[in-house]
CSV table of C-alpha atoms in Angstrom, one decimal:
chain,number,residue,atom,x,y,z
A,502,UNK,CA,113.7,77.5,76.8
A,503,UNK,CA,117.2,78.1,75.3
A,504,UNK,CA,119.6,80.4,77.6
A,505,UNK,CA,122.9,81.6,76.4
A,506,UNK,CA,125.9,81.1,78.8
A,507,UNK,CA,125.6,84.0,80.3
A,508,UNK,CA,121.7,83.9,81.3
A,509,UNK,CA,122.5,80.8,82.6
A,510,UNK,CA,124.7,82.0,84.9
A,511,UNK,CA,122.5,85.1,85.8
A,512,UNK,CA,119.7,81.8,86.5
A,513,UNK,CA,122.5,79.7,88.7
A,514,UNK,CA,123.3,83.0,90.9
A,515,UNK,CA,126.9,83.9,89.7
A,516,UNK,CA,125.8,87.5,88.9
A,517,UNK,CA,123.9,88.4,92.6
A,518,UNK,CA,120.2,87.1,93.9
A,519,UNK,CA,118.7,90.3,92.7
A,520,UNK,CA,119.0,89.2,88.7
A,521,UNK,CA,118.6,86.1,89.6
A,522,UNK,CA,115.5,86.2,90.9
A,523,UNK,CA,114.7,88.2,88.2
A,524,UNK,CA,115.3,85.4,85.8
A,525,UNK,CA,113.8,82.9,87.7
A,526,UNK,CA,110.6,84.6,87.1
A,527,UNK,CA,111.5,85.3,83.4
A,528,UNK,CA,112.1,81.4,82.7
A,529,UNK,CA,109.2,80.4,84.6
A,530,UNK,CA,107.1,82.6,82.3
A,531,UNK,CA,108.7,81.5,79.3
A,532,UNK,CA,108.5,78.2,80.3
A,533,UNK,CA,105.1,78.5,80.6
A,534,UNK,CA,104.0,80.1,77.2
A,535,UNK,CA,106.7,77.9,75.6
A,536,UNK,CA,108.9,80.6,74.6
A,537,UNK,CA,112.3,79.4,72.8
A,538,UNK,CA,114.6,82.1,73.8
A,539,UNK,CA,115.0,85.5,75.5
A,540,UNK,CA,115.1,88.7,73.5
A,541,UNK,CA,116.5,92.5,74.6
A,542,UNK,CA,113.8,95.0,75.2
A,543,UNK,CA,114.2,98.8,74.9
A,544,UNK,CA,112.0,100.2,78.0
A,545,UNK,CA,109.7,98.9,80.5
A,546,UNK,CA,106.4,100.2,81.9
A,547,UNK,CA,105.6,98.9,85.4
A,548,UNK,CA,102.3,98.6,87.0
A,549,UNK,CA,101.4,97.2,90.2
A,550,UNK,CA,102.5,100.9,92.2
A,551,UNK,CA,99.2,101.4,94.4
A,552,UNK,CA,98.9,100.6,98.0
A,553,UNK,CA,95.7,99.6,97.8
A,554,UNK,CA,96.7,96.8,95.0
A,555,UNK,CA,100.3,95.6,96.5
A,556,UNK,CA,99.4,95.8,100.1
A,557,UNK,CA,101.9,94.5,102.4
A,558,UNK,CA,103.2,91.7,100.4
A,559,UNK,CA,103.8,93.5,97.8
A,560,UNK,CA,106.2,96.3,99.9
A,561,UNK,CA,108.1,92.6,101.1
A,562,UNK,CA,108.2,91.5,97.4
A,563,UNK,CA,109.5,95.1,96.4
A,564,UNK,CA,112.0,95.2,99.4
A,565,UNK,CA,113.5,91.8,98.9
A,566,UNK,CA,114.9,93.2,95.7
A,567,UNK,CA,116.0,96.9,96.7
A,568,UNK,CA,118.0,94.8,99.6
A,569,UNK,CA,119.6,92.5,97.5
A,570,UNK,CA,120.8,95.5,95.4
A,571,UNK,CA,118.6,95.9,92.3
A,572,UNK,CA,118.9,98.2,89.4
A,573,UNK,CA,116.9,98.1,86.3
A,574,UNK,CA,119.2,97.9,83.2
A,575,UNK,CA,116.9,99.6,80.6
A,576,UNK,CA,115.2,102.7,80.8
A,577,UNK,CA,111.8,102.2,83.0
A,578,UNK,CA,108.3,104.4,84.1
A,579,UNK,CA,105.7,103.8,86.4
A,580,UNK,CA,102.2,103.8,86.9
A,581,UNK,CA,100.2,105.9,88.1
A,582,UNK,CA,99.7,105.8,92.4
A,583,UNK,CA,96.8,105.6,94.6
A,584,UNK,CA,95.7,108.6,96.7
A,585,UNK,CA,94.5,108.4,100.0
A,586,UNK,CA,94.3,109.1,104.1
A,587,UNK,CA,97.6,110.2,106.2
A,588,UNK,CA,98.0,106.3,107.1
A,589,UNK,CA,97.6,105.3,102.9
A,590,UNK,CA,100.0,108.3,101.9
A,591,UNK,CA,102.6,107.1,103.6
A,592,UNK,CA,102.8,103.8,102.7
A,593,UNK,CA,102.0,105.0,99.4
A,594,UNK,CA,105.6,107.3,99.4
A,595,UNK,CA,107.4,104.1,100.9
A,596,UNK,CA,106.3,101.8,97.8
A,597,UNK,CA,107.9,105.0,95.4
A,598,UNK,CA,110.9,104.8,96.6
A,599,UNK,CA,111.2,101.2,96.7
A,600,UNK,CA,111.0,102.0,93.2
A,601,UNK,CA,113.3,104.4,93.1
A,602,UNK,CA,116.2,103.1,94.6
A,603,UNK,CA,116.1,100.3,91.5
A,604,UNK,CA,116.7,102.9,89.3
A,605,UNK,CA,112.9,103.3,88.3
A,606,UNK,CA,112.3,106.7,87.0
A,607,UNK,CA,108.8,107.3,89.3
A,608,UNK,CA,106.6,109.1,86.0
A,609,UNK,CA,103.7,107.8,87.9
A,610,UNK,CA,101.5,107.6,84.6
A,611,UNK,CA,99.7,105.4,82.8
A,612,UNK,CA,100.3,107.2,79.7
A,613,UNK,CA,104.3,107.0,79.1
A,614,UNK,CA,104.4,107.3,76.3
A,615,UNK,CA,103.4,110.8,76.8
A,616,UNK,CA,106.7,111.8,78.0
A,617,UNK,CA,110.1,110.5,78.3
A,618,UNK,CA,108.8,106.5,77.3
A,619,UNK,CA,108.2,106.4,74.0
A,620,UNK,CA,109.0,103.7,71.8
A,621,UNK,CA,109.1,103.3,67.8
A,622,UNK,CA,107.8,101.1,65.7
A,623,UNK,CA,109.0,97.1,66.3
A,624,UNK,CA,110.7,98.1,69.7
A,625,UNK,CA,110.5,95.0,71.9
A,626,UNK,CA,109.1,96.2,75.5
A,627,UNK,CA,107.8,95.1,78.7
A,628,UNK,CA,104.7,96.9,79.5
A,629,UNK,CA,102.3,96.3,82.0
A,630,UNK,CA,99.5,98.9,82.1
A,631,UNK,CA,96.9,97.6,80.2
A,632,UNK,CA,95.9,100.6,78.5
A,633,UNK,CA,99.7,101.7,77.6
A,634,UNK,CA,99.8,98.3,75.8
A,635,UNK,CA,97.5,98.9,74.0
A,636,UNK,CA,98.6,102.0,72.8
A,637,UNK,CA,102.4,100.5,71.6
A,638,UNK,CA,101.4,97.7,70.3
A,639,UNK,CA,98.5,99.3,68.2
A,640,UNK,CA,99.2,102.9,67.9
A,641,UNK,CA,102.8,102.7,67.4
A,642,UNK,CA,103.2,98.9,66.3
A,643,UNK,CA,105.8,98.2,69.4
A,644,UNK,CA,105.4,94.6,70.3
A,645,UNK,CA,104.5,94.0,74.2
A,646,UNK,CA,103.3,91.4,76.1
A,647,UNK,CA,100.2,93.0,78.8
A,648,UNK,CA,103.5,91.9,81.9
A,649,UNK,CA,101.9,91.5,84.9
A,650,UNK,CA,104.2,94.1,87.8
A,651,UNK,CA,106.3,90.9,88.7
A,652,UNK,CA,107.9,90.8,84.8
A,653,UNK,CA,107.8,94.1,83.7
A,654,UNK,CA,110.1,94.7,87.0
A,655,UNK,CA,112.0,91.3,86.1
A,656,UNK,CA,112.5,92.1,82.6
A,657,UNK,CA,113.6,95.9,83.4
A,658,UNK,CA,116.1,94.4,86.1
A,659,UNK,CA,117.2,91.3,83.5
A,660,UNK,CA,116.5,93.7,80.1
A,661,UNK,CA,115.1,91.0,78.7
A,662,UNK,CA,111.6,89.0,78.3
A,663,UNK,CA,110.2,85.4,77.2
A,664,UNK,CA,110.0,85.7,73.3
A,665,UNK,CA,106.4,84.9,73.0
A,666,UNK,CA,103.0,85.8,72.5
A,667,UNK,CA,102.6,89.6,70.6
A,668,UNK,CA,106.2,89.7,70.0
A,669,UNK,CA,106.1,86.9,67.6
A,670,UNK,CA,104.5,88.2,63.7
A,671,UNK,CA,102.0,85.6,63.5
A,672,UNK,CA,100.8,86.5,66.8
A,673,UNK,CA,100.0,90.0,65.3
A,674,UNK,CA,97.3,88.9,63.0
A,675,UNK,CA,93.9,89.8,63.5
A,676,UNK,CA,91.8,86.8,64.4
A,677,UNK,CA,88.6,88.6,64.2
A,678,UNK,CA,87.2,90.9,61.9
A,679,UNK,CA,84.8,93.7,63.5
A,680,UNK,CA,82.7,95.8,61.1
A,681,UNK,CA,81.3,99.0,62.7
A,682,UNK,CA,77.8,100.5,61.0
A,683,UNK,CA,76.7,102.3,64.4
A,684,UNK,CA,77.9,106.0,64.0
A,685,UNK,CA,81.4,106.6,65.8
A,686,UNK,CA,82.3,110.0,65.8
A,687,UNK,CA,82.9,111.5,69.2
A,688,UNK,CA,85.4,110.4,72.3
A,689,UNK,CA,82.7,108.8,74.4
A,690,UNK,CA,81.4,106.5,71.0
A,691,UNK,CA,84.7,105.4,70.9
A,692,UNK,CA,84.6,104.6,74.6
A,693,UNK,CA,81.0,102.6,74.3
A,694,UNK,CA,82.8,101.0,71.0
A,695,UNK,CA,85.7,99.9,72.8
A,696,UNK,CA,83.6,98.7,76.2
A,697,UNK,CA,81.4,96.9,73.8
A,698,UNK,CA,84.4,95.2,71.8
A,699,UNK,CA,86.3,93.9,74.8
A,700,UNK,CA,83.1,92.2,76.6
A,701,UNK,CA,82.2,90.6,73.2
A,702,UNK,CA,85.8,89.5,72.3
A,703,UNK,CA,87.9,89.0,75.1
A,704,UNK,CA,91.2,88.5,74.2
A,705,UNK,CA,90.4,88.6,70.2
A,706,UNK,CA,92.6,90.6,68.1
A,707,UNK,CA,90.5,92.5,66.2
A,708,UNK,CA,90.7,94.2,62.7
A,709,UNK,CA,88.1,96.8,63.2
A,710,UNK,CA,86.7,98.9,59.5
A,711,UNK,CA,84.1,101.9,59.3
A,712,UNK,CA,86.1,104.1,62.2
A,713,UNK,CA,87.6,107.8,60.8
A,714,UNK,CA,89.1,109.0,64.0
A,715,UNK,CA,89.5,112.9,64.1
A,716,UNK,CA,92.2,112.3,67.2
A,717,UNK,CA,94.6,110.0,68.2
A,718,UNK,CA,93.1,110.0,71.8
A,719,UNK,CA,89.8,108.7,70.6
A,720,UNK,CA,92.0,105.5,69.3
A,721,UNK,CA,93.7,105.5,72.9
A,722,UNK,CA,90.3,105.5,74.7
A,723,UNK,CA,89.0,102.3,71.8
A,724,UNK,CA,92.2,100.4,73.6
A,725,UNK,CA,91.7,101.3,76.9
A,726,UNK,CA,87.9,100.5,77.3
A,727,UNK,CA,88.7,97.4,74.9
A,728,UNK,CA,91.6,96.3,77.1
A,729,UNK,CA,89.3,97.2,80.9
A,730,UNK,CA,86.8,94.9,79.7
A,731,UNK,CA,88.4,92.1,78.3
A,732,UNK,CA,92.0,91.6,77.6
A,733,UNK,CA,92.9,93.3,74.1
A,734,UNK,CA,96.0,94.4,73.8
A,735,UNK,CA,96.1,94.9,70.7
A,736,UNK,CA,93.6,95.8,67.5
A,737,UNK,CA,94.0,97.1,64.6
A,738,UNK,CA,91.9,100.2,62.2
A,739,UNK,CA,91.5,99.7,58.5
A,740,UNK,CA,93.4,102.8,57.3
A,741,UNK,CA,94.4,104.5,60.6
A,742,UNK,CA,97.1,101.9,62.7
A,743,UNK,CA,100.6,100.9,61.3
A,744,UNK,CA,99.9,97.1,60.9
A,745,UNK,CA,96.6,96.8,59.3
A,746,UNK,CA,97.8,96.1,55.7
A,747,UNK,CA,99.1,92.6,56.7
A,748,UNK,CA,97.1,92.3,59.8
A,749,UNK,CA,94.0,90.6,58.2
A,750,UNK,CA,93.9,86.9,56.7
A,751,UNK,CA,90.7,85.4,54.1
A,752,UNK,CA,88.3,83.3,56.4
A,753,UNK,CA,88.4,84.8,60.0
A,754,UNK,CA,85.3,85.3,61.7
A,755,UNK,CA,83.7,88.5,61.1
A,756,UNK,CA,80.9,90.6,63.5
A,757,UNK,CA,78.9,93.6,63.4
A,758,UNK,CA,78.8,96.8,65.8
A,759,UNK,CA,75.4,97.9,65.3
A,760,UNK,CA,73.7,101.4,67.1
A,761,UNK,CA,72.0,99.3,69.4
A,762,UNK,CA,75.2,97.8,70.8
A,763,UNK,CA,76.5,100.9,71.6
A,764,UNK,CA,73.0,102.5,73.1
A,765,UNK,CA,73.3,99.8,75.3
A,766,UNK,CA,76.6,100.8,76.8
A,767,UNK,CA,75.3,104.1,77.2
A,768,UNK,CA,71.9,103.6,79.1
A,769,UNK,CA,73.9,101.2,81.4
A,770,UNK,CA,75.9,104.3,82.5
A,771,UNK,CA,73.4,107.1,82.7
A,772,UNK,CA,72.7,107.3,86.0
A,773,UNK,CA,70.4,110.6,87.3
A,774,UNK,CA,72.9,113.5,88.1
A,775,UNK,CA,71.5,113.2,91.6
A,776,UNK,CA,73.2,110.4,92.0
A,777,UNK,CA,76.7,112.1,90.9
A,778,UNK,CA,78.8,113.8,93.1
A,779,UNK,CA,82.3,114.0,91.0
A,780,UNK,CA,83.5,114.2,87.6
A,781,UNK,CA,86.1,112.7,86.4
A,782,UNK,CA,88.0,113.3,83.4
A,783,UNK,CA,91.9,111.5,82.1
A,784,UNK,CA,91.2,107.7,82.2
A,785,UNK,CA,93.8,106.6,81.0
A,786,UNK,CA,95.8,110.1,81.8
A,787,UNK,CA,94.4,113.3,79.8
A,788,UNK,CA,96.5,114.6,76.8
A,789,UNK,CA,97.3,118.4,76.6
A,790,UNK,CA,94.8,118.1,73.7
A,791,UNK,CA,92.1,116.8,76.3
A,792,UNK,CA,92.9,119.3,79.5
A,793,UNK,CA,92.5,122.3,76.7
A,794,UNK,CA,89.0,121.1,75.3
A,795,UNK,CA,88.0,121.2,78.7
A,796,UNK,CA,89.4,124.5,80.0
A,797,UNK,CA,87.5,125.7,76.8
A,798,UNK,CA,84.2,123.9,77.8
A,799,UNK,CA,84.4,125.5,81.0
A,800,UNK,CA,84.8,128.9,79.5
A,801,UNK,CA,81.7,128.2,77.6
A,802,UNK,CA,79.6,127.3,80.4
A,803,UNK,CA,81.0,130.6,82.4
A,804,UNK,CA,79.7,129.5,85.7
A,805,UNK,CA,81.8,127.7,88.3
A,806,UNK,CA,80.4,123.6,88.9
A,807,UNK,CA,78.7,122.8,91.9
A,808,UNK,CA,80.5,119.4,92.0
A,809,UNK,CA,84.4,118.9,91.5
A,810,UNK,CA,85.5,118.3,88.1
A,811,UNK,CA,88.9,116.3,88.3
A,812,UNK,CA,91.3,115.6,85.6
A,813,UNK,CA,93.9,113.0,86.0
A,814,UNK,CA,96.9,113.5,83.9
A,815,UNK,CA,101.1,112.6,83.8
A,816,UNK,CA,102.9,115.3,85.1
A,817,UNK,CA,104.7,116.5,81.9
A,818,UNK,CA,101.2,117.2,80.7
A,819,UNK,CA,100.3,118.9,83.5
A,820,UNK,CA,102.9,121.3,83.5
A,821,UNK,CA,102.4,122.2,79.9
A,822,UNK,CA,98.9,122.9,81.3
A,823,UNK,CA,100.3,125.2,84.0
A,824,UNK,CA,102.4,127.1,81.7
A,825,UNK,CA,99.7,127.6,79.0
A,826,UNK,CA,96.7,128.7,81.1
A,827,UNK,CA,94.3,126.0,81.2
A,828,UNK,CA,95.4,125.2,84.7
A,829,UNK,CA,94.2,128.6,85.9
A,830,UNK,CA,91.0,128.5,83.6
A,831,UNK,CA,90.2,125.3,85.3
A,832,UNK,CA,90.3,125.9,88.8
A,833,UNK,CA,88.2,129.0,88.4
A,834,UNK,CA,85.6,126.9,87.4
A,835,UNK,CA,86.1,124.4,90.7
A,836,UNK,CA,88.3,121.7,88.7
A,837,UNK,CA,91.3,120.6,89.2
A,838,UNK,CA,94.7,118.1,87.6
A,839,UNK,CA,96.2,116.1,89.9
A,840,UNK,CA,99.3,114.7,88.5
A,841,UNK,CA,101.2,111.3,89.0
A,842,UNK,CA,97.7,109.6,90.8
A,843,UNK,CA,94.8,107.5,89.6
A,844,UNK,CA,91.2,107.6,91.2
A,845,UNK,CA,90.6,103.2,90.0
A,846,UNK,CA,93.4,102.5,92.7
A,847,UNK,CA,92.8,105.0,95.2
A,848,UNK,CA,90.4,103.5,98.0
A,849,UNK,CA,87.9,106.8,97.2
A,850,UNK,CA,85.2,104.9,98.3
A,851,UNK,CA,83.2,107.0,100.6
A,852,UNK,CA,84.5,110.3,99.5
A,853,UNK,CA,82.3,110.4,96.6
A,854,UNK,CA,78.8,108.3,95.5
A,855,UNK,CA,78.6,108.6,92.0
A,856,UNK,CA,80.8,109.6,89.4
A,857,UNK,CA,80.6,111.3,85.9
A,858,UNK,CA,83.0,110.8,82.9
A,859,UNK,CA,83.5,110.2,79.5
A,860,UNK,CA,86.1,107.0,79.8
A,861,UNK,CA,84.5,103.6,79.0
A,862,UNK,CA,87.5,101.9,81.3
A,863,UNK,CA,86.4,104.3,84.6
A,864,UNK,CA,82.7,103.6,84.1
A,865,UNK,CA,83.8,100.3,84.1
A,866,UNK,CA,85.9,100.1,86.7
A,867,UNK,CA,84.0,102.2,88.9
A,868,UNK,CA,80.7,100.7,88.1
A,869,UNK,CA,82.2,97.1,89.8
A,870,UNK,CA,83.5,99.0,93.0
A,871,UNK,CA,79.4,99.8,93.6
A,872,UNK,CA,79.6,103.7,92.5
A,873,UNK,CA,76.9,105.2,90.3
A,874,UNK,CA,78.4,106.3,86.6
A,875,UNK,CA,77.1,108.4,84.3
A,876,UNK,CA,79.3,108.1,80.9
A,877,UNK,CA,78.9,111.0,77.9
A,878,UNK,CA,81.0,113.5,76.3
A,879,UNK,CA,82.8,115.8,78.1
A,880,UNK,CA,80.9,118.6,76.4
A,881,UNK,CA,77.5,117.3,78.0
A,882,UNK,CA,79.2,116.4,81.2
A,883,UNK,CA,80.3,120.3,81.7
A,884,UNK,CA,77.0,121.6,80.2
A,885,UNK,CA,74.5,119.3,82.0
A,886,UNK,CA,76.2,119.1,85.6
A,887,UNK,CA,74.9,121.2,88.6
């Protein structure tokens, strides 16, 4: 891979271990996807925050840097934490301010983009939350590599990352083209859709037709369940995402989404409500759009849940939450947001049996870790639960 003089002296040490290391870990990578050069990026996203995932090692890994002085050079979030016991929490609030002191700003979300991170159209980035990926490269038509927490943190601390992979244009094409006939009209379709799409495809890129989205977070739950089950990070919608007009070449494969694919999906989740003990609700984090429908649902049903409703969302949209009521609304009704935190990598197990939700990534996640999952809408979820 071709460095200019002054990467190469970053790589020989002359500029401190910290961005050397750094670089060391950016070459490798690019030497391994055979990337010609390194390019400037505008943000990173950096996943790889929970105890429960990093562990001891990763506080060393995290350390080694802080001590040797490390400071991201472009403007970087986090991912979301894990929640836990006395013991959990505070190695939990050590690993945060590891973070911090490189200059990370701790958003603790796996929706950035949401706040303070977002980029526009052609940015180059280093993400690493799989669903936030998804979301620039599709949604917005950013151009990021799904980084692994090692590289996003190299590439915030360098500012730069391997030129390979979805940042090149013919990597952008679709190599699949999916036709949908089932009916697709509500959050949790989009969820079965997306679960279904990312087992079938794997890493595909797929040009999907026959979706009308009436919100731009049933698009962000299609690339989250697509990118939980298989690796997708990045689709694009005939008529709805910024790419499509150029995304799709004569002779690809094409497949077909038919109702029974996605009734499959749902009778795999829809486990007795005796077996549920918790809903859940914000996988990836809810938008201010999502918290409201529920705070209204809640109204609806006018009777408090017998089983806790949480909502997992960034803090920015919590606050707006707060200030416009729907906090309030929801409590009453025994739910609650909890901000900055993420149920998949909080070691919950024992706390809670079976859970209820409407995100295709949680049922899947949750599903492996041995829970029971019951996936619909949240409008049946609130209506039907004890």
């Amino acid at each position: 891979m071709y460095l200019t003089k002054e990467e190469e002296l970053i790589l020989a040490g002359e500029y401190g271990y910290a961005l050397q290391k750094a670089m060391e870990i950016l070459v490798a990578l690019g030497d391994i996807y055979g990337a010609e050069r390194l390019i400037p990026i505008k943000s990173a996203q950096i996943a790889g925050v929970s105890y429960k995932n990093l562990g001891e090692a990763g506080i060393e890994f995290l350390r080694d840097f802080v001590d040797a002085g490390a400071k991201v050079s472009v403007y970087t979030t986090l991912n979301p934490a894990g929640i836990g016991d006395d013991e959990f929490m505070e190695k939990q609030r050590e690993v945060l301010e590891l973070y911090r002191a490189m200059g990370i700003e701790v958003t603790s979300t796996c929706t950035p983009y949401y706040g303070a991170n977002l980029p526009k159209f052609g940015d180059h980035l280093a993400w690493s939350e799989s669903s936030a990926v998804s979301f620039a490269n599709s949604i917005i038509g950013a151009r990021t590599n799904r980084e692994g927490g090692p590289s996003s943190l190299a590439s915030a601390i360098v500012g730069k990352t391997p030129e390979y992979g979805l940042h090149l244009d013919e990597n952008r094409k679709a190599t699949v083209k999916v036709e949908v006939e089932a009916k697709v009209k509500t959050f949790v379709d989009y969820s079965a859709l997306g679960y279904h799409l990312g087992k079938t495809l794997g890493n595909d890129v797929p040009y999907i037709t026959g979706l009308k989205p009436e919100s731009l977070d049933y698009l962000k739950e299609l690339g989250a369940s697509m990118a939980a089950t298989g690796s997708i990070a990045l689709y694009h919608v005939e008529g709805e995402t910024p790419e499509y007009r150029n995304a799709i070449s004569d002779g690809i494969e094409t497949v077909t989404v038919e109702e029974a694919d996605l009734k499959a999906v749902r009778e795999s989740f829809s486990d007795d409500w005796s077996e549920i003990d918790m809903i859940l609700i914000g996988c990836p984090h809810a938008s201010l759009m999502e918290i409201k429908e529920v705070a209204e649902l809640l109204r609806m049903r006018g009777r408090p849940l017998k089983i806790p409703l949480f909502i997992t969302a960034s803090r920015a949209v919590k606050a707006l939450s707060d200030s416009l009521g729907y906090t309030e609304t929801i409590e009453r009704y025994n739910g609650r947001i909890i901000a900055d935190s993420c149920f998949v990598v909080s070691p919950i197990k024992g706390w809670y049996n079976g859970i209820a939700t409407n995100s295709g990534k949680s049922a899947f996640y949750f599903r492996s870790f041995g829970f029971s999952v019951r996936l619909d809408d949240a409008e049946r979820l609130i209506k039907e639960a004890p």
